[in-house]
mmCIF file of C-alpha atoms in Angstrom:
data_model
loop_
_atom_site.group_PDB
_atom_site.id
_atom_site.type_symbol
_atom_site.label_atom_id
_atom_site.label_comp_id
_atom_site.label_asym_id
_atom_site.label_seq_id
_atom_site.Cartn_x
_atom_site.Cartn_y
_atom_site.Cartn_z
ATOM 1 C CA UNK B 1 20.942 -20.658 -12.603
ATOM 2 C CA UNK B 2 19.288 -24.066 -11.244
ATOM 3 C CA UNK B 3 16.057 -25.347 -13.413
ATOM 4 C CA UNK B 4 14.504 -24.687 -9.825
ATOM 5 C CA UNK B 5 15.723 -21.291 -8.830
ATOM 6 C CA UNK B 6 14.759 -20.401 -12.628
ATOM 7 C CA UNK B 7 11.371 -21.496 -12.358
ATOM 8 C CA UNK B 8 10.749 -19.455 -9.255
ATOM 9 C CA UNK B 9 12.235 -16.504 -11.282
ATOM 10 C CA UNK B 10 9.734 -17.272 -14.000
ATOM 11 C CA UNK B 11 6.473 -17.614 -12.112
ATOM 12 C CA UNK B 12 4.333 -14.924 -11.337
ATOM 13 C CA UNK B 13 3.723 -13.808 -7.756
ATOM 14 C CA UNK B 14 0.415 -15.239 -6.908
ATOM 15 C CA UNK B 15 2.001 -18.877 -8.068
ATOM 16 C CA UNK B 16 4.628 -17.811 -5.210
ATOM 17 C CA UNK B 17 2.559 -16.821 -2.731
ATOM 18 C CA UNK B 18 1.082 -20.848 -3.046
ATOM 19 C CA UNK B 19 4.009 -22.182 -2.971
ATOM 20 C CA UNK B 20 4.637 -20.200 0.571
ATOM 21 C CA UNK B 21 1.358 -21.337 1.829
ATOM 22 C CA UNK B 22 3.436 -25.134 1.302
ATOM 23 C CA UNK B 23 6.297 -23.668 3.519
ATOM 24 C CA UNK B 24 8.590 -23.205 0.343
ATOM 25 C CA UNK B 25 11.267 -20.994 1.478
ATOM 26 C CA UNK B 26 13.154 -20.361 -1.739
ATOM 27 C CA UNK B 27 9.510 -18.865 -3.089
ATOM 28 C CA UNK B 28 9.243 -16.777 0.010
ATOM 29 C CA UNK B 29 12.785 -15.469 -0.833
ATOM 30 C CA UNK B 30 12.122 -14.758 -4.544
ATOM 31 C CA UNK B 31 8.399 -12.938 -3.161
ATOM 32 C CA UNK B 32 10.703 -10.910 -0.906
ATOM 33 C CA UNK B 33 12.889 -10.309 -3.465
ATOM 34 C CA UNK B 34 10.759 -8.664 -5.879
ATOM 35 C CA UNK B 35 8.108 -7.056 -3.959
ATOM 36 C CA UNK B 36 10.087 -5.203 -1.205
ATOM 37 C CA UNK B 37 11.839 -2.620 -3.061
ATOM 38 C CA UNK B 38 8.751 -1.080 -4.190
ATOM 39 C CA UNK B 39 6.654 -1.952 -0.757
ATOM 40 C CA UNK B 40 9.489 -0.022 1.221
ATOM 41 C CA UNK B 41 9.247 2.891 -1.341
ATOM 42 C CA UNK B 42 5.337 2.889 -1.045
ATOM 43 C CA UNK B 43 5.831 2.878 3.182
ATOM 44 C CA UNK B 44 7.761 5.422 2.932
ATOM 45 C CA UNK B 45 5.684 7.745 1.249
ATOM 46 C CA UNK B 46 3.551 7.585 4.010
ATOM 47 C CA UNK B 47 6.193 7.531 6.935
ATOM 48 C CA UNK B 48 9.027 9.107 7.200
ATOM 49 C CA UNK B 49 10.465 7.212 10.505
ATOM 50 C CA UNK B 50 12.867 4.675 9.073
ATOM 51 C CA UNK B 51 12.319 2.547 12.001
ATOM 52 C CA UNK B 52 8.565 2.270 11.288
ATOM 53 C CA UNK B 53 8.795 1.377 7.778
ATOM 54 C CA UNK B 54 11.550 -1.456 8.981
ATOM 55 C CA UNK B 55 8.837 -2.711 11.173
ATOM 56 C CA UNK B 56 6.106 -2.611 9.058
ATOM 57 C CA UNK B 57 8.042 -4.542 6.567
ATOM 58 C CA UNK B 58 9.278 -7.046 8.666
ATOM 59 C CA UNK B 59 5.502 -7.955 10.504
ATOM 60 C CA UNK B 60 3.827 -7.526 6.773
ATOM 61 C CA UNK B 61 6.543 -10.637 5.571
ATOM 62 C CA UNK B 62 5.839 -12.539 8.431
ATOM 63 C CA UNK B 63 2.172 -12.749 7.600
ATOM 64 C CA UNK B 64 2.666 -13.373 4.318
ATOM 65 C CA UNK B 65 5.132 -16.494 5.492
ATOM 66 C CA UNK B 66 2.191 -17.184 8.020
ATOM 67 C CA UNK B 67 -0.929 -16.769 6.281
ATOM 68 C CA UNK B 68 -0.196 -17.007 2.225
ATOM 69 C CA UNK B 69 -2.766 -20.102 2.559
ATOM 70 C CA UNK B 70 -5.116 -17.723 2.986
ATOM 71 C CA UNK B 71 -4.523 -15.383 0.070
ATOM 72 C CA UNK B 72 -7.448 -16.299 -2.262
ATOM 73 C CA UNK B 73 -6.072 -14.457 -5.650
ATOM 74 C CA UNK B 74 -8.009 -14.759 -8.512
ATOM 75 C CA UNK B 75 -10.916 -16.264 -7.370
ATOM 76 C CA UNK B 76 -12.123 -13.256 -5.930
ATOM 77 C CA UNK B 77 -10.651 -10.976 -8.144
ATOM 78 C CA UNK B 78 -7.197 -9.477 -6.201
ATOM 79 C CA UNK B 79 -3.853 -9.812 -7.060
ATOM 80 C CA UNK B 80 -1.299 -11.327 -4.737
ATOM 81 C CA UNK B 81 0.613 -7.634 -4.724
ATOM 82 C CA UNK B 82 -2.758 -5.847 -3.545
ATOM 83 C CA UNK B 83 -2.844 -8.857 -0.892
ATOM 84 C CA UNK B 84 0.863 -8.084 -0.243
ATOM 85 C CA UNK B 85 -0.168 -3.988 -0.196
ATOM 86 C CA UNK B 86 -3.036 -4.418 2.113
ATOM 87 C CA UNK B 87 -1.325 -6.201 4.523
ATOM 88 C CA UNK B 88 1.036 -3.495 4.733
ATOM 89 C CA UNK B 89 -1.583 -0.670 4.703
ATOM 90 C CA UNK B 90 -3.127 -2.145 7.895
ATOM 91 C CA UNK B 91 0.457 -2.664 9.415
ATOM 92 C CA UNK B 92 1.043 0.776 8.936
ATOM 93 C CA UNK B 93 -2.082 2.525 10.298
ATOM 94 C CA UNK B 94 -1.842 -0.744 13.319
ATOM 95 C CA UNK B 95 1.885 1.105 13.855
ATOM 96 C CA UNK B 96 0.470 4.270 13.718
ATOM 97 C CA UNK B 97 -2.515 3.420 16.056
ATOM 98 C CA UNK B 98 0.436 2.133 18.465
ATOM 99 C CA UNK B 99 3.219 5.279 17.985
ATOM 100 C CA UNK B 100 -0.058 7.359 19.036
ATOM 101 C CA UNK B 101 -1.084 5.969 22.423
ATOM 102 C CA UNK B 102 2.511 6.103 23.764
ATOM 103 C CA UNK B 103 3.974 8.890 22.044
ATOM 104 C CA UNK B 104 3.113 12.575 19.791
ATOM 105 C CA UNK B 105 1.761 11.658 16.249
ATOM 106 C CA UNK B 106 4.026 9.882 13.739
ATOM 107 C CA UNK B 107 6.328 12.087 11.266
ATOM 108 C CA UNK B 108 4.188 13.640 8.636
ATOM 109 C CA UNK B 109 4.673 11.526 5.188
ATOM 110 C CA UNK B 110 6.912 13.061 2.654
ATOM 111 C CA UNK B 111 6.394 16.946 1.735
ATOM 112 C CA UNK B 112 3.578 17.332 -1.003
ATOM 113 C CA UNK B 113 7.221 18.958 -3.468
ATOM 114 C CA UNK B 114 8.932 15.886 -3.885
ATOM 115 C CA UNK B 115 8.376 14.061 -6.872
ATOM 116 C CA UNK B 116 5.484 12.080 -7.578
ATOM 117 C CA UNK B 117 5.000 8.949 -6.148
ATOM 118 C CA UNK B 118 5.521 5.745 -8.370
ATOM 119 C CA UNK B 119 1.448 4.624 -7.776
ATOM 120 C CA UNK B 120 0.379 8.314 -8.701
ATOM 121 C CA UNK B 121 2.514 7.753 -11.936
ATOM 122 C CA UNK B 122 0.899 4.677 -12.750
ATOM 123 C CA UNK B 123 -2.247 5.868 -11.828
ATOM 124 C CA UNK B 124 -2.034 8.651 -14.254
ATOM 125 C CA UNK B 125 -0.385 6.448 -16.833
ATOM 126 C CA UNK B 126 -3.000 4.239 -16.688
ATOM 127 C CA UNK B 127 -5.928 6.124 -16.092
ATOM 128 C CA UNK B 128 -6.009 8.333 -18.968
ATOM 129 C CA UNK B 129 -8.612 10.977 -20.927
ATOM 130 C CA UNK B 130 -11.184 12.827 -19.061
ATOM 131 C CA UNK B 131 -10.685 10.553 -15.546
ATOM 132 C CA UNK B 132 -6.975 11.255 -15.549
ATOM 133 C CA UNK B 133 -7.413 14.613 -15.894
ATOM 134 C CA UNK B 134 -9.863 15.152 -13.362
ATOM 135 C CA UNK B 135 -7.885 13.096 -10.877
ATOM 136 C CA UNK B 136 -4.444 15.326 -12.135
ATOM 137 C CA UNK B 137 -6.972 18.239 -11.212
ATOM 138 C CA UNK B 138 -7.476 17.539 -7.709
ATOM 139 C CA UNK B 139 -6.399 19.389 -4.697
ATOM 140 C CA UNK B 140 -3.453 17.505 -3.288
ATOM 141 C CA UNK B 141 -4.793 16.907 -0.280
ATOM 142 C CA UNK B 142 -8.140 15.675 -1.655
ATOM 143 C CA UNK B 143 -5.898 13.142 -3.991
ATOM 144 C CA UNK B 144 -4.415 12.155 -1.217
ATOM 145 C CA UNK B 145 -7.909 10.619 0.644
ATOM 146 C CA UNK B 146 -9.002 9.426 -2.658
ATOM 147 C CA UNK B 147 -5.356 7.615 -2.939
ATOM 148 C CA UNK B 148 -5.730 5.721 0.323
ATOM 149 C CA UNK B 149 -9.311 5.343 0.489
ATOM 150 C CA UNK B 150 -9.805 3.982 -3.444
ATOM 151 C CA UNK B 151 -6.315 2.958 -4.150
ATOM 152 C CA UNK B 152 -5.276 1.321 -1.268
ATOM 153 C CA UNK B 153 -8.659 0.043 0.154
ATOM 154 C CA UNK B 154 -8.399 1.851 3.362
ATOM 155 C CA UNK B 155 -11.278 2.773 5.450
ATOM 156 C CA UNK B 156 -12.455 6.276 6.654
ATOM 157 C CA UNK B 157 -10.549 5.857 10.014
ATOM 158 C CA UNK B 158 -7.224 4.013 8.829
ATOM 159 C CA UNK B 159 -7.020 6.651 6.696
ATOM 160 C CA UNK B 160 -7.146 9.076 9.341
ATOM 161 C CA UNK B 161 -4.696 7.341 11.123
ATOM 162 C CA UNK B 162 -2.730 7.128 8.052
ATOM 163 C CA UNK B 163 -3.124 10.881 6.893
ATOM 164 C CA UNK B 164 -2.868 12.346 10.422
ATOM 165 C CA UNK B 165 -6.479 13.983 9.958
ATOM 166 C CA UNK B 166 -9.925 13.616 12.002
ATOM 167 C CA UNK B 167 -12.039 11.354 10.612
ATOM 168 C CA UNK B 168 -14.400 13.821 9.506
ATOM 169 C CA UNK B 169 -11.692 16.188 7.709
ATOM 170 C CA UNK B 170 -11.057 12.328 5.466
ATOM 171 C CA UNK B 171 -15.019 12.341 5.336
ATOM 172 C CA UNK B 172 -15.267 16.031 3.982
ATOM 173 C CA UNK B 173 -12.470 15.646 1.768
ATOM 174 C CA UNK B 174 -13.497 12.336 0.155
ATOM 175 C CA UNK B 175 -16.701 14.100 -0.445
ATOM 176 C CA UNK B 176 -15.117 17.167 -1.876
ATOM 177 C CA UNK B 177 -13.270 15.011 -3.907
ATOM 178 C CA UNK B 178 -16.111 12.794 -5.230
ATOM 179 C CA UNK B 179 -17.919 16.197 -6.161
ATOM 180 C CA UNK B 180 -14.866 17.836 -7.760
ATOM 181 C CA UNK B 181 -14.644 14.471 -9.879
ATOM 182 C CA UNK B 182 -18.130 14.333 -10.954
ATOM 183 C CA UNK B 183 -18.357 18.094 -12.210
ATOM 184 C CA UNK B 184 -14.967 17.499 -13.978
ATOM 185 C CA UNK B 185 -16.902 14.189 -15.815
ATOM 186 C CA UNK B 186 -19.761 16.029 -16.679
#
């Protein structure tokens, strides 16, 4: 391996994403390289249509190639993966939002049987004690609004779009949720 190409493989990817913002194409390669396995898993939790997740991939990269100057890490606290995630998030529901005004609603995400997603098993890894088991408590569908409204940022209507709910059902559940959480704490 090239003292180049083995730097890239050593740096972390918020160094990568600046080195993108200066048009460095093998940096955007090694980004790509290590972030879209897990992005494509994460899409398709929430979409089932192939052809979807294939599109949300490819417009959430060409941001990133377009606009990494803008990712601001660090200095205001995110990571360049959550900067990587978000953009994807709003891809999604902005495919979503599309797939609805010409066509029926998009494919439901996965059935609630399979196994656990990887964020819900780092969630609970990670958030352990009395908070982990009030979250492992939850309703499914309540985690679920919790999941893209906390964990992925999302706002009370993406998430609708995301879900495939009215906004109010997200509002009720998020609200169920934040109750069911707070008499599990007490």
């Amino acid at each position: 391996m090239s003292s180049g190409r083995k730097a890239l493989h050593e740096a972390d990817e918020a160094h990568l994403v600046r080195r993108v913002a200066r048009g460095d194409r093998a940096a955007f390669e090694e980004l790509y390289r290590r972030t879209a396995p897990w992005m494509a898993v994460r899409l398709r939790r929430r979409c089932a249509d192939e052809q979807i997740v294939a599109e949300v991939m490819q417009e959430t990269y060409l941001a990133v190639w377009r606009a990494a100057g803008a990712f601001a890490g660090s200095a205001v606290g995110g990571t360049a993966v959550g900067w990587l995630w978000t953009i994807a998030a709003r891809r999604l529901v902005d495919a979503f939002r599309r797939r609805a005004h010409h066509a029926e609603p998009p494919p439901a995400a996965a059935s609630t049987d399979t196994a656990p997603a990887a964020e819900e098993e780092a969630l609970a890894a990670t958030v352990g004690g009395e908070v982990g088991d009030a979250l492992r408590c939850l309703a499914p569908e309540l985690r679920q609004v919790l999941q893209a409204m906390v964990l992925d940022g999302l706002s009370v209507k993406e998430t609708a779009v995301l879900l495939g709910l009215p906004e109010g059902t997200v509002k009720t559940r998020a609200r169920r949720a934040r109750i069911a959480m707070r008499r599990a704490l007490v």
